[in-house]
Structures are given as structure tokens and as C-alpha cells.
Amino acid sequence: MEPVSEAIETATVRNRKAHKKQQKSAEDSTKRRSTSMEMDVNERHHKTSDEPDKGSNLNEAKPKAISEEVDDRFSFSIRLEFNPATVGLFLLSFLTRFYRITHPRGVVFDEIHFGKFVSLYLKNTFYFDQHPPLGKLLIAGAAGAVGYSGSFEFPKIGSEYDASVPILALRFVPALCGSLLAPVVYSILRQVKLGQGVSILGGLLIILDNALLTHSRFILMESILLFFAALGILTILKFLQAEPFSARWWTLGTIASASLTAAVCVKFVGFYSYLLAMYILGRHIWMELPDRRKSNAYIFLKVIAKAVLIVGVSLTVYVGCFYLHFATLYKAGPHDNVMTSAFQASLEGGLASITKGQPLRVQHGSQITLKHTHGRVCWLHSHTHVYPIKYKDGRGSSHQQQVTCYGFKDVNNWWIVKRPNKDSLMVDDEPDYIEHGDVIQLVHGVTSRALNSHDVASPMSPLCQEVSCYIDYNISMPANLLWRVELLNGKESKNKWHAITSQVRLVHVNTTAALKYTGEQLPDWGYNQFEVAGDRRQQTIDTIWNVEEHRYTQHKDKKEVLSKLLATEMIPTEPTKLSFWNKFSELQLKMLLHADKLESHMYSSEPHEWPLMDKGIAYWIAGDSNAQVHLLGNLVIWYSATMAILMYVGFLVFYLIRRRREVYDLDPVEWDRFRLGGEIFLAGYLIHYLPYYFVERTLFLYNYLPALLFKVMLLCFVIDHCHLALRKFVKQPMVVVGVFRAIVVAWFAGVLYFFQRYSVLSYGTTALSADDVLELRLKDTWDLIVHKP
């Protein structure tokens, strides 16, 4: 038996050598061939401009370098390659996005917000938005480059643009990003080893989706967000294929990190794309661990290098974006009251001009207004009205004078700081300054009643205690009027209580509860103002206040004393200095806490309505006809992409069960590709979609567009895999594959038909009759507008 065994081994070795030689020859010939319309699943190394240079998927070990190749570890080169498919997709997309882009010549939907922000940039006027500024900065740069001064006010939807508004420049950046999205999607599909034909199909589906078309033509953020997110995912995939520590590796890692962070800097939801990229990186590292040819030190070093590169670039881009934001917006504006008093005082013409000449240090006899520092803008307030004897739930109150947080400046916002051991409310001849840890009383300026708290449940927050202004009803309810001053940033003022800059927490001495804005709105008896309560959980940001307006309680006999005090301690008449890092940290906190909780909108929708597009959004309608812009996607694409999700999950479960039974339908290369591409697109869809089920604010159909992007790519992946499965497992593949291709062609014809038919709602250039609008209404929930016969 031994000679036979040796002979078998010898034959096997010869066969392996012959197979390797044949494989190498095949690979060499593949490099010389032009790119074919479909990619064979067993090809391992293509050399097209939009595919990875090393290996067919992220988990393959890299082939050894050929001796003739130059080691690029320490070299740097720039290579520009133009693929006909990407160029063609870009040109087609460009034509659809820029066709009559200046129509309509009026404000469309959220252009009322973003256009106004752009105008404020060009006037250097501060504004507040809950989203980061990059998208608005890019649009402002394009508009400023053609000389726009920001004079248009964007008063309401439908307002006509005047001759000074460069409509093309304002809509240029979203349209350009929308045009670039299709070739980027094509390149992503090629990167996960799909054939060129189905990759081109993916780019075409992006072009032919009506919702993506609509959002690419106006001053809106979604097309910019999608472009940066897709570019980041593409470059992350290329980054993982590059030779580690080479110039190409560092360059791609930098571009990927910058692109993904740019998506976050457009809208915070771009963070979901960042999470997807981290998942791809983590998956690659996990799949690389079993490779024993790579030492632990090498893998550890590469992981550290990736982390340092990605974190370093991301922080630089994010912080740099806000640095440019603050450098541009240095004038006070209509939104700066959202910020703290110290922030407002740092703006040109801001709070410093309003509080010009007021004293700096708080003392006994100071008249102050206390502003809620973080979150909603409101001031500590009281008025003559009292809490009701009983609330709707049957609980009783103290029936004392109401204390609220009021969102407007009012005479009832003024309070007088008083030492407990002094009867007079006037400032003394000798200044009696309040410092950290001092105990004070706060007397309401109009009603002369003192701020009080006691062990009575607050009206809207029963776990907190009621705050009131004390009224002596002579019913054995003693006054608890003492409050301890705690300065949270006392080191900056040497523990002195300063107006504007000092952040103070007022702690009730008798109960240790801190004065707190709860965020709850009072009913009609409280004039719908916001609740103030005492909370024994002191360490929350809603217990932080600051003195905004400040003056001393005056008396005609003390003019000399007051003039001396005012001459020595004044808030500067020039803008105060606030460091970039102070501004940066404050704005981050405000953006997270100050999310607008819009009331229900007639065009709002819920996440479960998005996959089947149950509801659209009216963006604009002409005054003299039913021509309108209405956000609706391509129904054929949306429904088939939803079906593709179910099909991919079905395929995956089927293969996993079969493999558990040790039946391997797909060879290792095919299985790796199926898992890699599908997992990326499915994970991308779920990451961008599922979180909205836990969001409490009002949502709209456009919130679904990032998830739609990955759903479309998954649809292409499923089409490609169905084609592979039919060729691989069907007994008569030619006939069945031919039928399948005919079905795909018919389906794509449906995509074209729907796009053409509903493009009138994307462009808004066609005058529609009432009957035309009703014919376009395929679902009862589509609220298309008819206001002309």
C-alpha cells in the first residue's frame, strides 16, 4: 500500500503545481482583458479602477508581492482613473438633478429654515440649529462665491425669490452631491464584488428614485448627508484592502474618517453611518484574528494605528467645522437667547450691549433675573396667582403663590437678593457681596413675597417638591425661605457670585432640594408656563441658573455709594471673551438638549409607514395651477427593495441551516462574498432605520432616505445572488436565467415608467388639472394638493 500512497501523493503534488500554474496564467490573462459585464465569482484579482487591488473580500489573506512590483510602503503617488460607468452615471444623474433647477422660484419646504441659516452666515449673524453646521456652511460658501449678501429673509413657504437671490448657487451643492451619489453607490457595489451590470443597475436606481431626486434639487441637507456617508463607506472598504501602513492605506483611512465625520457634521444622524463603518472595521479585525501568519504584535499595532488615525481625523474635522462656524458667526442674532448669558455677551452687539453699565458682582440688595442656563430658554418667574387647592388627580397643593419658568422677558422675572439677617432690601454703604456657600433669600420684586419650598408634591412632577412664594395663611405652615448659593464655576470668579458668567445652583436649606426647571408645562391655571420644583437629586443640568440682568436696589440718599460701586465693577461694554472650547462645549450641550418637539404635523409619518411609502410630504404648490413638488419615492423601487430584505434574510437562514447540516451550497469564496456584502447592506439598513422607533419627536418621510440608500444596494445584491443561484443550482440554467433576466428587464421598465410618471411631482414644472392630481394618487394616504379645478 505504501508505493500506491506515494504515487497518489506525487500525483497530487503535480496536479496542485499544474493547477497553480494554470490559475496564475488565468489571472494574467484576466488583467489583459477589458472589464466584462458580469464578474465570475471565482475571479480573485480584478484590476479595474473601482475595485480593490488586494483580494476578493475583506477576509482573504493578501497575496505575496510580486518581485517586479515596487514596494509602495514609503512611496506616494496620485493616480486619476476615469471609469466609463462612473462617468456615465454621474452625467445622467447631473442632468436629472440640474434640469430646471431654478424652478420653482420660491421657497420650498425646509428651504425656509436652511436658506435663512445660509443668509445669516453671509451676514455673520449667530443662529442656533440642533444639527451641526457643515451642510449650511457649504451652501453659504457657494452662495457667497457669487456675491450673495444674505439679504433675502425666507419669510414663508412659497415666498417668491427676488432678483438678488442666486437660486442656482444656493441649490448647487445639494444637487452636486446628489449627482455624485450614483457613481459612489456603483463603486460600493463593485467593491463587494458584484458584477458590473448589476452595479450599474444600482447607480441607475439611485438616479431614478423620485424621493432622492426631489431632495437633491433644493436647499436641503439629505443629499449632502447621503453623499458623505456613502463616500465614507466606500473608502472604508478600500482602506481595508490597501497594504497596511502604505501611503495608499494612510490616505484612504484619512478620506474615510473625514467623509464619515462630515456626514455627522451635516446632521447628527450621520453618526449611524459612522457606526456602520465601525462595524465593518470590527468585522474585518475579527475575521483576521485566526490568521496565524500574522503575529499578535502586528495585529495589535495595526488596530492601534487604525484607531489613532480614525479618531484623530474625526476629531480634527468635527472640531474644525465648529471653529469655522464660530469664526463666521460673531454677531448677535435672533437665536442667541438660546445660549447662556456668557455666550451672548461674547457676541458683537449681543447681551453686552443690553446689559451695558450693570454691576458685575451680586450682593445684598441686588435686583436680578435668573435664567435657566441649559436647555429651554426661560426665566424664574412669579405672579399673583396661586396654585389650585386641588389638582385633577385629587392631590392637594399649598395654595401658595405660583413660581414658574417663563420664556419671555417680563417685569415679574425680577427678584431681590436678601441676607436673612437684614430687614432692608437696599444695598449697604459697605458692599455685602454674596459668595459660594452663602445663605440668602430671594424676594419677588413685584409681589414682595419670598421664594419658598416645602414637603408638598409639585403639581406636574410629584416626585419633586413644590416651589412657591410664601403666603402666611396662619395655618401652621411655616416659611422655609433659606437658599444656599453653590457656584459651579466658582474658581473662575474666586468664589464670588458674578452676573452673566457665574453658574449657580440654589439649594433649599431645610430640605436640601435644588431649584429645578422640570420641563413640564403647566395647565391653563398656570398659563401654560413651565414648572419649577425642588429636586433632592441636585446634580442635574436643569438645576443650573445664572444671573442675566442685574442692578442694585437704589435709594436717593445713596447716590454717591452707588456711583462708586458702578464705577469700579461694571460688565464691559465691549464683547466679553469666551474661549473657543467654552463655546464649543456649550453648543454641543445645547444641540443635544434643545431638540425641537414639534407638534403633530399633517405630513408627519411614523417609521412603520416608511418601507411601503404610505405618506408623502407637500413641499410646494404653484399659486395659479396644481403644479406642485411632493416628496414621494419610486414605488417600484421601494416595494421591491423591501421584498429584497426578506429575501436576503431567507437566503441567509436557509444557508445557515444547510451548513449546520454540513451541506455547503456555496463554495468559500461565494459564501464570504454573500455574507460580507449582505451583512454590510442589511446592517446599514437596520442601523439607519430601527432607532427611529425610539424617537419621540415628529418624524417625516425624508428621515427614511439614509436607510433607503442601503436598502437599494441590498436589492442589487439580492438580484445578483438570485442570478448566481439560478446558474448554479438549476438543471437547465440557460432557459431559467433567460426568464429571470426578462423579469428583471420588465421590472426595470416599471421603474422607468414610475419615475417618468411621477417626475412631475419632483420638478413641479407641469401644470396639473384636478383630474391629473387624482390619477397620481395611488393611495388614499397620499395627500396630494388640489386647489384649482
Short mmCIF file of C-alpha atoms in Angstrom, two decimals, residues 183-644:
data_model
loop_
_atom_site.label_atom_id
_atom_site.label_comp_id
_atom_site.label_asym_id
_atom_site.label_seq_id
_atom_site.Cartn_x
_atom_site.Cartn_y
_atom_site.Cartn_z
CA PRO A 183 -21.35 56.69 -9.10
CA VAL A 184 -20.37 56.24 -5.44
CA VAL A 185 -23.09 53.60 -4.99
CA TYR A 186 -21.86 51.88 -8.18
CA SER A 187 -18.33 51.79 -6.75
CA ILE A 188 -19.53 50.36 -3.43
CA LEU A 189 -21.31 47.53 -5.26
CA ARG A 190 -18.18 46.80 -7.27
CA GLN A 191 -16.16 46.85 -4.08
CA VAL A 192 -18.22 43.98 -2.64
CA LYS A 193 -17.62 42.02 -5.86
CA LEU A 194 -20.89 42.47 -7.69
CA GLY A 195 -20.84 42.31 -11.48
CA GLN A 196 -20.57 45.48 -13.48
CA GLY A 197 -24.06 45.12 -14.93
CA VAL A 198 -25.84 44.89 -11.59
CA SER A 199 -23.59 47.63 -10.16
CA ILE A 200 -24.64 49.96 -12.97
CA LEU A 201 -28.22 48.98 -12.16
CA GLY A 202 -27.62 50.12 -8.57
CA GLY A 203 -26.44 53.52 -9.76
CA LEU A 204 -29.46 53.83 -12.04
CA LEU A 205 -31.86 53.02 -9.20
CA ILE A 206 -30.38 55.88 -7.19
CA ILE A 207 -30.89 58.20 -10.18
CA LEU A 208 -34.43 57.00 -10.80
CA ASP A 209 -35.75 57.29 -7.26
CA ASN A 210 -38.08 60.26 -7.13
CA ALA A 211 -37.52 61.00 -3.44
CA LEU A 212 -33.74 61.19 -3.85
CA LEU A 213 -34.25 63.35 -6.94
CA THR A 214 -36.52 65.77 -5.07
CA HIS A 215 -34.17 66.17 -2.13
CA SER A 216 -31.22 66.84 -4.44
CA ARG A 217 -32.81 69.88 -6.08
CA PHE A 218 -33.41 72.25 -3.17
CA ILE A 219 -31.65 73.85 -0.21
CA LEU A 220 -31.92 70.69 1.88
CA MET A 221 -29.38 68.58 3.74
CA GLU A 222 -30.20 64.95 2.91
CA SER A 223 -28.30 64.68 -0.40
CA ILE A 224 -25.16 66.12 1.22
CA LEU A 225 -25.55 63.72 4.15
CA LEU A 226 -26.02 60.70 1.87
CA PHE A 227 -23.04 61.59 -0.31
CA PHE A 228 -20.61 61.87 2.59
CA ALA A 229 -21.98 58.73 4.25
CA ALA A 230 -21.70 56.67 1.03
CA LEU A 231 -18.23 58.03 0.26
CA GLY A 232 -17.13 57.11 3.78
CA ILE A 233 -18.36 53.52 3.43
CA LEU A 234 -16.70 53.19 0.01
CA THR A 235 -13.32 54.44 1.23
CA ILE A 236 -13.53 52.29 4.38
CA LEU A 237 -13.88 49.20 2.16
CA LYS A 238 -10.95 50.34 0.01
CA PHE A 239 -8.95 51.19 3.13
CA LEU A 240 -9.26 47.62 4.41
CA GLN A 241 -7.95 46.29 1.09
CA ALA A 242 -4.88 48.54 0.95
CA GLU A 243 -1.41 47.43 2.03
CA PRO A 244 -1.17 48.31 5.74
CA PHE A 245 0.95 51.36 6.55
CA SER A 246 1.44 52.24 2.88
CA ALA A 247 0.77 55.75 1.57
CA ARG A 248 -2.46 54.48 -0.01
CA TRP A 249 -3.53 52.96 3.33
CA TRP A 250 -3.00 56.22 5.24
CA THR A 251 -4.66 58.27 2.50
CA LEU A 252 -7.77 56.10 2.26
CA GLY A 253 -8.09 55.94 6.04
CA THR A 254 -7.93 59.72 6.24
CA ILE A 255 -10.51 60.20 3.48
CA ALA A 256 -12.83 57.61 5.05
CA SER A 257 -12.65 59.19 8.51
CA ALA A 258 -13.10 62.69 7.11
CA SER A 259 -16.09 61.66 4.97
CA LEU A 260 -17.87 59.81 7.76
CA THR A 261 -17.30 62.70 10.15
CA ALA A 262 -18.50 65.14 7.51
CA ALA A 263 -21.78 63.19 7.42
CA VAL A 264 -22.08 63.68 11.19
CA CYS A 265 -21.28 67.38 10.71
CA VAL A 266 -24.20 67.72 8.29
CA LYS A 267 -26.74 66.01 10.55
CA PHE A 268 -26.27 64.04 13.72
CA VAL A 269 -27.99 61.05 12.12
CA GLY A 270 -24.80 60.70 10.08
CA PHE A 271 -23.48 59.01 13.21
CA TYR A 272 -25.37 55.88 12.14
CA SER A 273 -23.12 55.63 9.08
CA TYR A 274 -20.14 56.08 11.37
CA LEU A 275 -21.40 53.16 13.47
CA LEU A 276 -21.74 51.05 10.32
CA ALA A 277 -18.14 51.82 9.40
CA MET A 278 -17.02 50.78 12.89
CA TYR A 279 -18.94 47.53 12.44
CA ILE A 280 -17.13 46.90 9.14
CA LEU A 281 -13.77 47.59 10.78
CA GLY A 282 -14.56 45.38 13.75
CA ARG A 283 -15.74 42.58 11.47
CA HIS A 284 -12.53 42.76 9.46
CA ILE A 285 -10.38 42.60 12.60
CA TRP A 286 -12.38 39.67 13.96
CA MET A 287 -12.06 37.70 10.71
CA GLU A 288 -8.33 38.43 10.59
CA LEU A 289 -7.58 37.03 14.05
CA PRO A 290 -7.40 33.31 13.02
CA ASP A 291 -4.60 34.08 10.54
CA ARG A 292 -1.59 32.67 12.42
CA ARG A 293 0.81 34.04 9.83
CA LYS A 294 0.30 37.46 11.41
CA SER A 295 1.80 37.96 14.82
CA ASN A 296 -0.09 39.32 17.80
CA ALA A 297 2.14 42.39 17.83
CA TYR A 298 1.41 43.10 14.16
CA ILE A 299 -2.36 42.82 14.59
CA PHE A 300 -2.26 44.92 17.76
CA LEU A 301 -0.12 47.59 16.09
CA LYS A 302 -2.47 47.76 13.10
CA VAL A 303 -5.54 48.08 15.34
CA ILE A 304 -3.92 50.89 17.32
CA ALA A 305 -2.84 52.67 14.14
CA LYS A 306 -6.38 52.47 12.74
CA ALA A 307 -7.87 53.77 15.98
CA VAL A 308 -5.43 56.68 16.20
CA LEU A 309 -5.95 57.58 12.54
CA ILE A 310 -9.74 57.44 12.61
CA VAL A 311 -10.18 59.17 15.98
CA GLY A 312 -7.57 61.83 15.18
CA VAL A 313 -9.03 62.72 11.78
CA SER A 314 -12.60 62.60 13.07
CA LEU A 315 -11.90 64.96 15.96
CA THR A 316 -9.98 67.32 13.70
CA VAL A 317 -12.79 67.52 11.13
CA TYR A 318 -15.56 67.84 13.72
CA VAL A 319 -13.85 70.48 15.83
CA GLY A 320 -12.58 72.31 12.73
CA CYS A 321 -16.12 72.54 11.38
CA PHE A 322 -17.32 74.28 14.53
CA TYR A 323 -14.23 76.50 14.63
CA LEU A 324 -15.19 77.81 11.19
CA HIS A 325 -18.79 78.12 12.38
CA PHE A 326 -17.86 80.34 15.34
CA ALA A 327 -15.33 82.33 13.33
CA THR A 328 -18.05 83.17 10.82
CA LEU A 329 -20.89 83.91 13.25
CA TYR A 330 -19.53 86.60 15.55
CA LYS A 331 -22.53 88.96 15.61
CA ALA A 332 -25.55 88.68 17.88
CA GLY A 333 -28.71 87.41 16.25
CA PRO A 334 -32.28 86.32 16.84
CA HIS A 335 -31.33 82.89 18.19
CA ASP A 336 -28.59 83.76 20.66
CA ASN A 337 -31.00 83.84 23.62
CA VAL A 338 -30.90 80.04 23.45
CA MET A 339 -27.31 80.26 24.65
CA THR A 340 -26.07 81.17 28.10
CA SER A 341 -25.72 84.80 29.07
CA ALA A 342 -21.94 84.48 28.94
CA PHE A 343 -22.13 83.22 25.36
CA GLN A 344 -24.44 86.07 24.35
CA ALA A 345 -22.10 88.61 25.92
CA SER A 346 -19.24 87.30 23.75
CA LEU A 347 -21.09 88.21 20.53
CA GLU A 348 -20.76 91.56 18.85
CA GLY A 349 -23.83 93.62 19.73
CA GLY A 350 -25.13 90.89 21.98
CA LEU A 351 -26.04 90.80 25.64
CA ALA A 352 -23.14 93.10 26.50
CA SER A 353 -24.95 95.95 24.75
CA ILE A 354 -28.23 95.12 26.52
CA THR A 355 -26.67 94.94 29.99
CA LYS A 356 -24.30 97.83 29.38
CA GLY A 357 -23.46 99.57 32.66
CA GLN A 358 -24.90 96.97 35.02
CA PRO A 359 -22.92 95.83 38.09
CA LEU A 360 -20.86 92.68 37.91
CA ARG A 361 -20.94 91.25 41.46
CA VAL A 362 -24.15 90.15 43.19
CA GLN A 363 -24.66 91.44 46.72
CA HIS A 364 -27.36 92.01 49.31
CA GLY A 365 -29.88 94.33 47.64
CA SER A 366 -29.16 93.16 44.10
CA GLN A 367 -32.12 93.01 41.73
CA ILE A 368 -31.61 90.09 39.37
CA THR A 369 -33.23 87.94 36.73
CA LEU A 370 -32.34 84.24 36.91
CA LYS A 371 -32.13 82.48 33.56
CA HIS A 372 -32.26 78.72 33.14
CA THR A 373 -28.76 78.01 31.82
CA HIS A 374 -29.10 74.79 29.82
CA GLY A 375 -31.95 73.55 27.67
CA ARG A 376 -35.08 75.64 27.19
CA VAL A 377 -34.73 79.40 27.45
CA CYS A 378 -36.81 80.72 30.34
CA TRP A 379 -36.50 82.90 33.43
CA LEU A 380 -37.51 82.28 37.05
CA HIS A 381 -40.91 83.92 37.34
CA SER A 382 -43.77 84.51 39.74
CA HIS A 383 -47.09 86.32 39.66
CA THR A 384 -50.03 86.97 41.97
CA HIS A 385 -51.90 83.79 41.04
CA VAL A 386 -51.80 80.81 43.40
CA TYR A 387 -51.71 77.05 42.94
CA PRO A 388 -55.21 75.46 42.83
CA ILE A 389 -56.37 73.89 46.08
CA LYS A 390 -56.63 70.50 44.37
CA TYR A 391 -55.28 69.15 41.11
CA LYS A 392 -57.17 66.96 38.64
CA ASP A 393 -55.70 63.80 40.16
CA GLY A 394 -57.09 64.72 43.58
CA ARG A 395 -53.79 65.78 45.16
CA GLY A 396 -53.79 68.92 47.26
CA SER A 397 -51.39 71.85 47.00
CA SER A 398 -50.20 74.53 49.40
CA HIS A 399 -52.41 77.05 47.59
CA GLN A 400 -49.48 79.46 47.71
CA GLN A 401 -48.21 81.87 45.05
CA GLN A 402 -47.11 80.19 41.83
CA VAL A 403 -43.45 80.09 40.79
CA THR A 404 -42.78 79.16 37.16
CA CYS A 405 -40.21 79.42 34.39
CA TYR A 406 -41.38 81.91 31.77
CA GLY A 407 -40.00 82.01 28.23
CA PHE A 408 -40.23 85.79 27.74
CA LYS A 409 -38.70 88.78 29.45
CA ASP A 410 -41.20 90.26 31.88
CA VAL A 411 -41.29 92.54 34.92
CA ASN A 412 -42.31 89.52 37.03
CA ASN A 413 -38.91 87.91 36.34
CA TRP A 414 -37.14 90.28 38.78
CA TRP A 415 -36.01 89.08 42.22
CA ILE A 416 -34.16 90.83 45.05
CA VAL A 417 -31.26 89.11 46.82
CA LYS A 418 -31.55 89.46 50.61
CA ARG A 419 -29.45 88.43 53.57
CA PRO A 420 -31.66 86.59 56.12
CA ASN A 421 -30.42 88.75 58.99
CA LYS A 422 -31.20 92.09 57.29
CA ASP A 423 -34.58 93.75 57.05
CA SER A 424 -33.74 96.36 54.44
CA LEU A 425 -33.61 95.41 50.78
CA MET A 426 -31.30 98.29 49.88
CA VAL A 427 -27.60 97.99 49.22
CA ASP A 428 -25.49 98.97 52.21
CA ASP A 429 -22.85 101.67 52.39
CA GLU A 430 -20.31 98.86 52.55
CA PRO A 431 -20.77 96.27 49.80
CA ASP A 432 -22.11 92.94 51.15
CA TYR A 433 -21.17 90.58 48.32
CA ILE A 434 -22.61 87.08 48.02
CA GLU A 435 -20.11 84.23 47.76
CA HIS A 436 -20.14 80.47 47.30
CA GLY A 437 -21.85 78.76 50.25
CA ASP A 438 -23.71 81.85 51.49
CA VAL A 439 -27.35 81.51 52.57
CA ILE A 440 -29.78 84.02 51.05
CA GLN A 441 -33.42 84.75 50.49
CA LEU A 442 -34.97 85.69 47.14
CA VAL A 443 -37.79 88.22 47.32
CA HIS A 444 -40.06 88.62 44.31
CA GLY A 445 -39.75 92.19 43.13
CA VAL A 446 -43.41 92.86 42.25
CA THR A 447 -45.29 90.94 44.98
CA SER A 448 -42.58 91.21 47.71
CA ARG A 449 -43.09 87.55 48.65
CA ALA A 450 -40.05 85.34 49.25
CA LEU A 451 -39.11 82.17 47.37
CA ASN A 452 -40.18 79.16 49.39
CA SER A 453 -40.21 75.37 49.22
CA HIS A 454 -41.67 72.66 51.45
CA ASP A 455 -42.59 69.00 51.59
CA VAL A 456 -45.59 69.30 49.27
CA ALA A 457 -45.62 67.43 45.96
CA SER A 458 -45.04 69.55 42.87
CA PRO A 459 -48.07 69.83 40.55
CA MET A 460 -46.66 68.13 37.43
CA SER A 461 -43.71 66.24 38.95
CA PRO A 462 -44.97 64.57 42.14
CA LEU A 463 -41.54 63.11 42.93
CA CYS A 464 -40.27 66.68 43.33
CA GLN A 465 -41.44 69.21 45.89
CA GLU A 466 -43.40 72.36 45.25
CA VAL A 467 -41.70 75.74 44.96
CA SER A 468 -43.80 78.80 45.75
CA CYS A 469 -43.72 82.34 47.05
CA TYR A 470 -44.74 82.14 50.68
CA ILE A 471 -48.11 83.46 51.83
CA ASP A 472 -48.84 83.39 55.55
CA TYR A 473 -52.29 81.82 55.78
CA ASN A 474 -51.83 81.34 59.55
CA ILE A 475 -52.47 77.61 59.23
CA SER A 476 -49.30 76.34 60.92
CA MET A 477 -47.37 76.03 57.65
CA PRO A 478 -44.03 77.72 58.46
CA ALA A 479 -41.99 79.60 55.90
CA ASN A 480 -38.89 77.86 54.56
CA LEU A 481 -37.21 80.73 52.77
CA LEU A 482 -33.50 79.98 53.02
CA TRP A 483 -31.42 79.02 49.96
CA ARG A 484 -27.73 78.20 49.80
CA VAL A 485 -25.71 79.55 46.86
CA GLU A 486 -23.48 76.97 45.16
CA LEU A 487 -21.25 78.33 42.38
CA LEU A 488 -20.39 75.56 39.92
CA ASN A 489 -17.62 77.55 38.22
CA GLY A 490 -16.53 79.44 41.29
CA LYS A 491 -12.82 79.05 40.54
CA GLU A 492 -13.16 81.45 37.61
CA SER A 493 -14.54 84.20 39.86
CA LYS A 494 -12.68 83.27 43.06
CA ASN A 495 -15.98 82.05 44.57
CA LYS A 496 -17.65 85.46 44.01
CA TRP A 497 -21.15 85.43 42.52
CA HIS A 498 -20.97 87.31 39.22
CA ALA A 499 -23.73 88.31 36.85
CA ILE A 500 -23.67 86.70 33.39
CA THR A 501 -20.78 84.29 33.90
CA SER A 502 -21.42 82.52 37.22
CA GLN A 503 -23.39 79.27 37.01
CA VAL A 504 -25.29 78.88 40.26
CA ARG A 505 -27.31 76.12 41.92
CA LEU A 506 -29.72 77.24 44.64
CA VAL A 507 -30.19 74.55 47.30
CA HIS A 508 -33.07 74.76 49.75
CA VAL A 509 -31.56 74.72 53.24
CA ASN A 510 -34.41 72.95 55.03
CA THR A 511 -34.93 70.09 52.57
CA THR A 512 -31.65 70.02 50.51
CA ALA A 513 -33.71 70.19 47.29
CA ALA A 514 -32.26 72.19 44.42
CA LEU A 515 -34.29 74.74 42.46
CA LYS A 516 -35.06 72.95 39.17
CA TYR A 517 -36.69 73.57 35.81
CA THR A 518 -38.55 70.30 35.22
CA GLY A 519 -39.50 70.78 31.56
CA GLU A 520 -43.17 70.05 32.30
CA GLN A 521 -45.75 72.54 31.06
CA LEU A 522 -48.41 73.74 33.50
CA PRO A 523 -52.13 73.63 32.56
CA ASP A 524 -54.29 76.68 31.95
CA TRP A 525 -54.28 77.62 35.63
CA GLY A 526 -50.53 78.11 35.29
CA TYR A 527 -50.91 79.97 31.98
CA ASN A 528 -49.06 77.14 30.21
CA GLN A 529 -45.77 78.30 31.65
CA PHE A 530 -43.14 75.77 32.71
CA GLU A 531 -42.92 74.11 36.09
CA VAL A 532 -40.26 74.94 38.67
CA ALA A 533 -39.80 72.48 41.53
CA GLY A 534 -37.37 71.38 44.21
CA ASP A 535 -35.43 68.19 43.47
CA ARG A 536 -33.26 66.43 46.06
CA ARG A 537 -31.31 64.91 43.19
CA GLN A 538 -29.24 68.03 42.88
CA GLN A 539 -26.66 67.01 40.28
CA THR A 540 -28.63 67.65 37.09
CA ILE A 541 -28.13 70.35 34.49
CA ASP A 542 -31.71 71.57 34.96
CA THR A 543 -30.77 72.89 38.41
CA ILE A 544 -28.24 75.36 36.95
CA TRP A 545 -29.12 79.06 36.67
CA ASN A 546 -27.29 82.30 36.00
CA VAL A 547 -27.95 85.98 36.63
CA GLU A 548 -28.60 87.73 33.34
CA GLU A 549 -29.84 91.23 34.13
CA HIS A 550 -28.59 92.88 37.32
CA ARG A 551 -28.98 96.20 39.09
CA TYR A 552 -28.74 97.43 42.65
CA THR A 553 -31.82 98.38 44.66
CA GLN A 554 -31.48 102.16 44.67
CA HIS A 555 -32.31 104.89 47.19
CA LYS A 556 -31.98 108.61 46.58
CA ASP A 557 -29.75 109.09 49.65
CA LYS A 558 -27.13 106.62 48.41
CA LYS A 559 -26.19 108.10 45.04
CA GLU A 560 -22.54 108.51 45.92
CA VAL A 561 -22.21 104.95 47.19
CA LEU A 562 -23.88 103.57 44.07
CA SER A 563 -21.82 105.67 41.69
CA LYS A 564 -18.67 104.41 43.40
CA LEU A 565 -19.82 100.79 43.10
CA LEU A 566 -20.88 101.19 39.49
CA ALA A 567 -17.63 102.87 38.55
CA THR A 568 -15.48 100.04 39.87
CA GLU A 569 -17.41 96.93 38.88
CA MET A 570 -19.10 97.11 35.52
CA ILE A 571 -19.73 94.47 32.91
CA PRO A 572 -17.55 95.50 29.94
CA THR A 573 -19.23 97.49 27.19
CA GLU A 574 -17.18 95.54 24.63
CA PRO A 575 -17.95 91.88 23.91
CA THR A 576 -16.54 89.66 26.62
CA LYS A 577 -14.00 86.97 25.76
CA LEU A 578 -15.17 83.39 25.75
CA SER A 579 -12.74 80.72 24.61
CA PHE A 580 -13.49 78.53 21.60
CA TRP A 581 -13.61 75.44 23.82
CA ASN A 582 -16.17 77.05 26.13
CA LYS A 583 -18.33 77.95 23.14
CA PHE A 584 -17.83 74.53 21.59
CA SER A 585 -18.79 72.58 24.71
CA GLU A 586 -21.80 74.79 25.39
CA LEU A 587 -23.15 74.48 21.85
CA GLN A 588 -22.78 70.69 21.90
CA LEU A 589 -24.83 70.54 25.08
CA LYS A 590 -27.45 72.90 23.70
CA MET A 591 -27.82 70.90 20.47
CA LEU A 592 -28.40 67.71 22.43
CA LEU A 593 -30.85 69.24 24.91
CA HIS A 594 -32.70 71.74 22.78
CA ALA A 595 -34.26 69.39 20.21
CA ASP A 596 -37.49 70.87 18.96
CA LYS A 597 -40.51 68.83 19.99
CA LEU A 598 -42.80 69.83 17.14
CA GLU A 599 -46.50 69.37 17.40
CA SER A 600 -48.01 66.71 15.17
CA HIS A 601 -47.78 67.80 11.52
CA MET A 602 -50.29 66.90 8.83
CA TYR A 603 -47.46 65.46 6.71
CA SER A 604 -45.61 63.73 9.54
CA SER A 605 -45.37 59.94 9.48
CA GLU A 606 -44.31 57.01 11.62
CA PRO A 607 -41.40 54.61 10.90
CA HIS A 608 -43.70 51.66 10.16
CA GLU A 609 -45.25 53.69 7.32
CA TRP A 610 -41.95 54.33 5.52
CA PRO A 611 -40.98 50.99 3.88
CA LEU A 612 -44.20 50.92 1.84
CA MET A 613 -44.34 54.72 1.46
CA ASP A 614 -47.77 55.26 2.95
CA LYS A 615 -47.38 59.03 3.19
CA GLY A 616 -45.56 61.79 1.33
CA ILE A 617 -44.84 65.45 2.06
CA ALA A 618 -46.10 68.52 0.21
CA TYR A 619 -43.11 70.78 -0.47
CA TRP A 620 -44.50 73.49 -2.75
CA ILE A 621 -47.53 74.31 -4.89
CA ALA A 622 -47.96 76.90 -7.63
CA GLY A 623 -50.40 79.71 -7.00
CA ASP A 624 -52.05 79.61 -10.42
CA SER A 625 -52.28 75.83 -11.01
CA ASN A 626 -51.95 72.46 -9.32
CA ALA A 627 -48.28 72.18 -10.29
CA GLN A 628 -46.56 71.04 -7.14
CA VAL A 629 -43.49 69.48 -5.57
CA HIS A 630 -44.42 66.49 -3.42
CA LEU A 631 -41.97 64.08 -1.79
CA LEU A 632 -42.72 60.55 -2.98
CA GLY A 633 -40.26 57.78 -3.77
CA ASN A 634 -40.30 55.41 -6.71
CA LEU A 635 -42.94 52.92 -5.61
CA VAL A 636 -41.46 50.07 -7.67
CA ILE A 637 -38.01 50.53 -6.13
CA TRP A 638 -39.30 50.92 -2.57
CA TYR A 639 -41.55 47.86 -2.65
CA SER A 640 -39.05 45.58 -4.38
CA ALA A 641 -36.27 46.73 -2.05
CA THR A 642 -38.46 45.91 0.95
CA MET A 643 -39.03 42.45 -0.54
CA ALA A 644 -35.27 42.09 -1.06
#
